[in-house]
Amino acid sequence: MSGLIGRKIGMTRLADEAGNFVACTVIQAGPCVVTQIKTEEKDGYAAIQLGYEEATDKHTPKAEQGHFKKAGTTNKKRLIEFKGFEKELKAGEVVDVTIFNEGDFVDVAGTSKGEGFQGVVKRWGFSGVGSRTHGQHDRQRAPGSAGASSFPSRVWRGKKMAGRTGGVRAKAQNLAIFKILPEKNVLLVKGSIPGYNGSYVIVER
Amino acid sequence: MNLIQYVEEKLSPKKQLPDFKAGDTITVHYKIKEGDKERVQQYQGIVIQRRGAGASAMFTVRKISNGVGVERVFPVNSAFIDKIELNKQGVVRRARIYYIRQAKGKKARIEEKQHNETEVANAPANAKPVAAAAE
């Protein structure tokens, strides 16, 4: 799986060839540097480690500085491993948006927006009580019963309840690449992707 | 420059349109596809608002059709807009004249902008019909 590390920039809408507007997300993806090649013999699995965005010595631990020195690259802020990269690469090589083509379908993973403590209707899509009348009072978005009675006499593990929502890894799958602007390392994908503007994302095919 | 602005500038075609604002009366020549035939439809009305910026800017045009108020929203940079004629420049005090929806009779009129001579001389080419009307 080929991929890149990038940042979500924001959304806009652009016209396609027919003139219809398409909602697009602007992603600044790469250029990434290969910082390590993991092999079956040495590490137990094959993968390629990519680094993204320059970092200063001050903000890089000494151990990581050594790691970058070994790869012959400058310090990087983000390191991500990709398994089964389609291109043969050596440590120190640069990978950029040209590995993708317009029209390709990609998956974009990131950290979804944190929504705080939310009820079951928003968090799990419960339908709520569904009626404001017929004796209902103050419980339109209530979760209802948490389980049966004497068996099991407890609440099943993993029962969907209210709580912290969002702020977890999320992936948007099968997004078509609308346009690529290699001069600015910009990737435009159709539709929305998880996370805040400016947050790190992984684009993979 | 902001990357989104860069992308919009690069990929969104800018249209040469007259400079119209809320209160103006305009005619939008809109391309419509019927099967594989294409024709141009005219839609004349009062601009109620312009909103948004960059590639996603829109404007709303209201007209009274057979006694029923009709509002259409167009993207400013739509490829389907053939051209826009500025028929009348109105004098309004707000950028979004929603009050026109409730206004009846005399209140629903919009005063037309009066041009003095210097303004007419300096008026852009696309404002010509208005200049002619003012004379």
PDB file of C-alpha atoms in Angstrom, chain B:
ATOM      1  CA  MET B   1      -0.694  32.798   0.240  1.00  0.00           C
ATOM      2  CA  ASN B   2      -3.181  30.554   1.875  1.00  0.00           C
ATOM      3  CA  LEU B   3      -3.230  27.147   0.138  1.00  0.00           C
ATOM      4  CA  ILE B   4      -6.995  27.101  -0.322  1.00  0.00           C
ATOM      5  CA  GLN B   5      -6.872  30.473  -2.061  1.00  0.00           C
ATOM      6  CA  TYR B   6      -4.060  29.153  -4.223  1.00  0.00           C
ATOM      7  CA  VAL B   7      -6.073  26.090  -5.204  1.00  0.00           C
ATOM      8  CA  GLU B   8      -9.159  28.175  -5.961  1.00  0.00           C
ATOM      9  CA  GLU B   9      -7.192  30.617  -8.056  1.00  0.00           C
ATOM     10  CA  LYS B  10      -5.590  27.797  -9.982  1.00  0.00           C
ATOM     11  CA  LEU B  11      -8.624  25.607 -10.573  1.00  0.00           C
ATOM     12  CA  SER B  12     -11.638  27.877 -10.411  1.00  0.00           C
ATOM     13  CA  PRO B  13     -12.194  29.952 -13.565  1.00  0.00           C
ATOM     14  CA  LYS B  14     -12.855  33.606 -12.787  1.00  0.00           C
ATOM     15  CA  LYS B  15     -15.810  35.073 -14.628  1.00  0.00           C
ATOM     16  CA  GLN B  16     -15.946  38.569 -16.005  1.00  0.00           C
ATOM     17  CA  LEU B  17     -19.191  39.770 -14.477  1.00  0.00           C
ATOM     18  CA  PRO B  18     -20.542  43.244 -13.840  1.00  0.00           C
ATOM     19  CA  ASP B  19     -20.117  44.524 -10.329  1.00  0.00           C
ATOM     20  CA  PHE B  20     -23.587  44.067  -8.870  1.00  0.00           C
ATOM     21  CA  LYS B  21     -24.790  44.099  -5.282  1.00  0.00           C
ATOM     22  CA  ALA B  22     -27.932  43.715  -3.199  1.00  0.00           C
ATOM     23  CA  GLY B  23     -30.780  45.876  -4.476  1.00  0.00           C
ATOM     24  CA  ASP B  24     -29.678  45.809  -8.096  1.00  0.00           C
ATOM     25  CA  THR B  25     -31.882  44.380 -10.810  1.00  0.00           C
ATOM     26  CA  ILE B  26     -30.034  41.939 -13.035  1.00  0.00           C
ATOM     27  CA  THR B  27     -30.729  39.451 -15.785  1.00  0.00           C
ATOM     28  CA  VAL B  28     -28.915  36.145 -15.500  1.00  0.00           C
ATOM     29  CA  HIS B  29     -28.431  34.288 -18.767  1.00  0.00           C
ATOM     30  CA  TYR B  30     -28.296  30.694 -17.625  1.00  0.00           C
ATOM     31  CA  LYS B  31     -27.343  27.759 -19.811  1.00  0.00           C
ATOM     32  CA  ILE B  32     -29.736  24.850 -19.532  1.00  0.00           C
ATOM     33  CA  LYS B  33     -29.169  21.383 -20.922  1.00  0.00           C
ATOM     34  CA  GLU B  34     -32.182  19.525 -22.234  1.00  0.00           C
ATOM     35  CA  GLY B  35     -31.141  16.118 -23.481  1.00  0.00           C
ATOM     36  CA  ASP B  36     -28.197  16.974 -25.690  1.00  0.00           C
ATOM     37  CA  LYS B  37     -29.510  20.398 -26.664  1.00  0.00           C
ATOM     38  CA  GLU B  38     -28.340  23.485 -24.845  1.00  0.00           C
ATOM     39  CA  ARG B  39     -30.278  26.727 -24.596  1.00  0.00           C
ATOM     40  CA  VAL B  40     -29.958  29.949 -22.644  1.00  0.00           C
ATOM     41  CA  GLN B  41     -32.665  30.950 -20.206  1.00  0.00           C
ATOM     42  CA  GLN B  42     -33.027  34.469 -18.885  1.00  0.00           C
ATOM     43  CA  TYR B  43     -33.896  35.101 -15.285  1.00  0.00           C
ATOM     44  CA  GLN B  44     -34.489  38.686 -14.272  1.00  0.00           C
ATOM     45  CA  GLY B  45     -34.916  39.840 -10.690  1.00  0.00           C
ATOM     46  CA  ILE B  46     -33.584  41.753  -7.720  1.00  0.00           C
ATOM     47  CA  VAL B  47     -30.368  40.657  -6.064  1.00  0.00           C
ATOM     48  CA  ILE B  48     -31.180  39.899  -2.445  1.00  0.00           C
ATOM     49  CA  GLN B  49     -27.717  38.973  -1.246  1.00  0.00           C
ATOM     50  CA  ARG B  50     -24.207  38.012  -2.201  1.00  0.00           C
ATOM     51  CA  ARG B  51     -22.542  35.602   0.159  1.00  0.00           C
ATOM     52  CA  GLY B  52     -19.345  33.633   0.532  1.00  0.00           C
ATOM     53  CA  ALA B  53     -15.945  34.290  -0.933  1.00  0.00           C
ATOM     54  CA  GLY B  54     -13.610  32.719  -3.441  1.00  0.00           C
ATOM     55  CA  ALA B  55     -14.801  29.730  -5.428  1.00  0.00           C
ATOM     56  CA  SER B  56     -17.877  29.195  -3.244  1.00  0.00           C
ATOM     57  CA  ALA B  57     -19.390  32.688  -3.578  1.00  0.00           C
ATOM     58  CA  MET B  58     -23.117  32.684  -4.328  1.00  0.00           C
ATOM     59  CA  PHE B  59     -25.833  35.232  -5.001  1.00  0.00           C
ATOM     60  CA  THR B  60     -29.605  35.115  -4.673  1.00  0.00           C
ATOM     61  CA  VAL B  61     -32.008  36.653  -7.185  1.00  0.00           C
ATOM     62  CA  ARG B  62     -35.662  37.181  -6.351  1.00  0.00           C
ATOM     63  CA  LYS B  63     -38.488  37.844  -8.750  1.00  0.00           C
ATOM     64  CA  ILE B  64     -42.234  37.768  -8.688  1.00  0.00           C
ATOM     65  CA  SER B  65     -43.472  35.192 -11.162  1.00  0.00           C
ATOM     66  CA  ASN B  66     -47.229  34.991 -11.721  1.00  0.00           C
ATOM     67  CA  GLY B  67     -47.792  36.581  -8.330  1.00  0.00           C
ATOM     68  CA  VAL B  68     -45.537  34.082  -6.559  1.00  0.00           C
ATOM     69  CA  GLY B  69     -42.153  35.081  -5.178  1.00  0.00           C
ATOM     70  CA  VAL B  70     -39.338  32.970  -6.644  1.00  0.00           C
ATOM     71  CA  GLU B  71     -35.762  33.005  -5.405  1.00  0.00           C
ATOM     72  CA  ARG B  72     -32.874  31.368  -7.203  1.00  0.00           C
ATOM     73  CA  VAL B  73     -29.382  30.965  -5.858  1.00  0.00           C
ATOM     74  CA  PHE B  74     -26.504  30.962  -8.347  1.00  0.00           C
ATOM     75  CA  PRO B  75     -22.808  30.302  -7.772  1.00  0.00           C
ATOM     76  CA  VAL B  76     -20.910  33.393  -8.917  1.00  0.00           C
ATOM     77  CA  ASN B  77     -18.311  31.298 -10.742  1.00  0.00           C
ATOM     78  CA  SER B  78     -20.733  28.839 -12.277  1.00  0.00           C
ATOM     79  CA  ALA B  79     -19.835  27.608 -15.745  1.00  0.00           C
ATOM     80  CA  PHE B  80     -23.545  27.634 -16.593  1.00  0.00           C
ATOM     81  CA  ILE B  81     -23.851  31.407 -16.343  1.00  0.00           C
ATOM     82  CA  ASP B  82     -23.535  32.713 -19.881  1.00  0.00           C
ATOM     83  CA  LYS B  83     -23.573  36.376 -18.894  1.00  0.00           C
ATOM     84  CA  ILE B  84     -25.163  38.793 -16.463  1.00  0.00           C
ATOM     85  CA  GLU B  85     -26.788  42.074 -17.425  1.00  0.00           C
ATOM     86  CA  LEU B  86     -27.007  44.848 -14.877  1.00  0.00           C
ATOM     87  CA  ASN B  87     -30.373  46.452 -15.579  1.00  0.00           C
ATOM     88  CA  LYS B  88     -30.810  48.826 -12.667  1.00  0.00           C
ATOM     89  CA  GLN B  89     -28.723  49.880  -9.696  1.00  0.00           C
ATOM     90  CA  GLY B  90     -30.810  50.169  -6.562  1.00  0.00           C
ATOM     91  CA  VAL B  91     -30.275  52.242  -3.447  1.00  0.00           C
ATOM     92  CA  VAL B  92     -30.496  50.014  -0.382  1.00  0.00           C
ATOM     93  CA  ARG B  93     -28.958  50.362   3.048  1.00  0.00           C
ATOM     94  CA  ARG B  94     -28.162  46.724   3.783  1.00  0.00           C
ATOM     95  CA  ALA B  95     -26.121  44.000   2.168  1.00  0.00           C
ATOM     96  CA  ARG B  96     -28.952  41.468   2.503  1.00  0.00           C
ATOM     97  CA  ILE B  97     -32.383  42.853   1.780  1.00  0.00           C
ATOM     98  CA  TYR B  98     -34.514  40.070   3.233  1.00  0.00           C
ATOM     99  CA  TYR B  99     -37.167  42.640   4.231  1.00  0.00           C
ATOM    100  CA  ILE B 100     -38.221  42.731   0.589  1.00  0.00           C
ATOM    101  CA  ARG B 101     -39.863  39.324   1.079  1.00  0.00           C
ATOM    102  CA  GLN B 102     -42.422  40.712   3.501  1.00  0.00           C
ATOM    103  CA  ALA B 103     -42.701  44.139   1.887  1.00  0.00           C
ATOM    104  CA  LYS B 104     -45.855  44.856  -0.114  1.00  0.00           C
ATOM    105  CA  GLY B 105     -46.909  47.620  -2.459  1.00  0.00           C
ATOM    106  CA  LYS B 106     -44.903  50.816  -2.172  1.00  0.00           C
ATOM    107  CA  LYS B 107     -42.556  49.346   0.424  1.00  0.00           C
ATOM    108  CA  ALA B 108     -41.474  46.674  -2.037  1.00  0.00           C
ATOM    109  CA  ARG B 109     -40.022  49.224  -4.419  1.00  0.00           C
ATOM    110  CA  ILE B 110     -36.330  49.952  -4.544  1.00  0.00           C
ATOM    111  CA  GLU B 111     -35.189  53.451  -5.351  1.00  0.00           C
ATOM    112  CA  GLU B 112     -32.950  53.626  -8.379  1.00  0.00           C
ATOM    113  CA  LYS B 113     -29.506  55.086  -8.053  1.00  0.00           C
ATOM    114  CA  GLN B 114     -29.225  58.518  -9.638  1.00  0.00           C
ATOM    115  CA  HIS B 115     -25.959  59.249 -11.358  1.00  0.00           C
ATOM    116  CA  ASN B 116     -24.533  62.729 -11.640  1.00  0.00           C
ATOM    117  CA  GLU B 117     -22.579  63.636 -14.752  1.00  0.00           C
ATOM    118  CA  THR B 118     -19.087  62.799 -13.531  1.00  0.00           C
ATOM    119  CA  GLU B 119     -20.236  59.407 -12.331  1.00  0.00           C
ATOM    120  CA  VAL B 120     -21.775  58.643 -15.695  1.00  0.00           C
ATOM    121  CA  ALA B 121     -18.533  59.533 -17.409  1.00  0.00           C
ATOM    122  CA  ASN B 122     -16.553  57.257 -15.115  1.00  0.00           C
ATOM    123  CA  ALA B 123     -19.064  54.456 -15.049  1.00  0.00           C
ATOM    124  CA  PRO B 124     -17.663  51.105 -16.205  1.00  0.00           C
ATOM    125  CA  ALA B 125     -18.709  49.837 -19.589  1.00  0.00           C
ATOM    126  CA  ASN B 126     -21.025  47.232 -18.136  1.00  0.00           C
ATOM    127  CA  ALA B 127     -23.082  49.910 -16.350  1.00  0.00           C
ATOM    128  CA  LYS B 128     -24.097  51.571 -19.618  1.00  0.00           C
ATOM    129  CA  PRO B 129     -27.783  50.665 -19.638  1.00  0.00           C
ATOM    130  CA  VAL B 130     -28.099  52.282 -16.223  1.00  0.00           C
ATOM    131  CA  ALA B 131     -26.294  55.401 -17.335  1.00  0.00           C
ATOM    132  CA  ALA B 132     -28.617  55.639 -20.294  1.00  0.00           C
ATOM    133  CA  ALA B 133     -31.629  55.270 -18.048  1.00  0.00           C
ATOM    134  CA  ALA B 134     -30.360  57.979 -15.718  1.00  0.00           C
ATOM    135  CA  GLU B 135     -30.111  60.473 -18.543  1.00  0.00           C
TER     136      GLU B 135
END
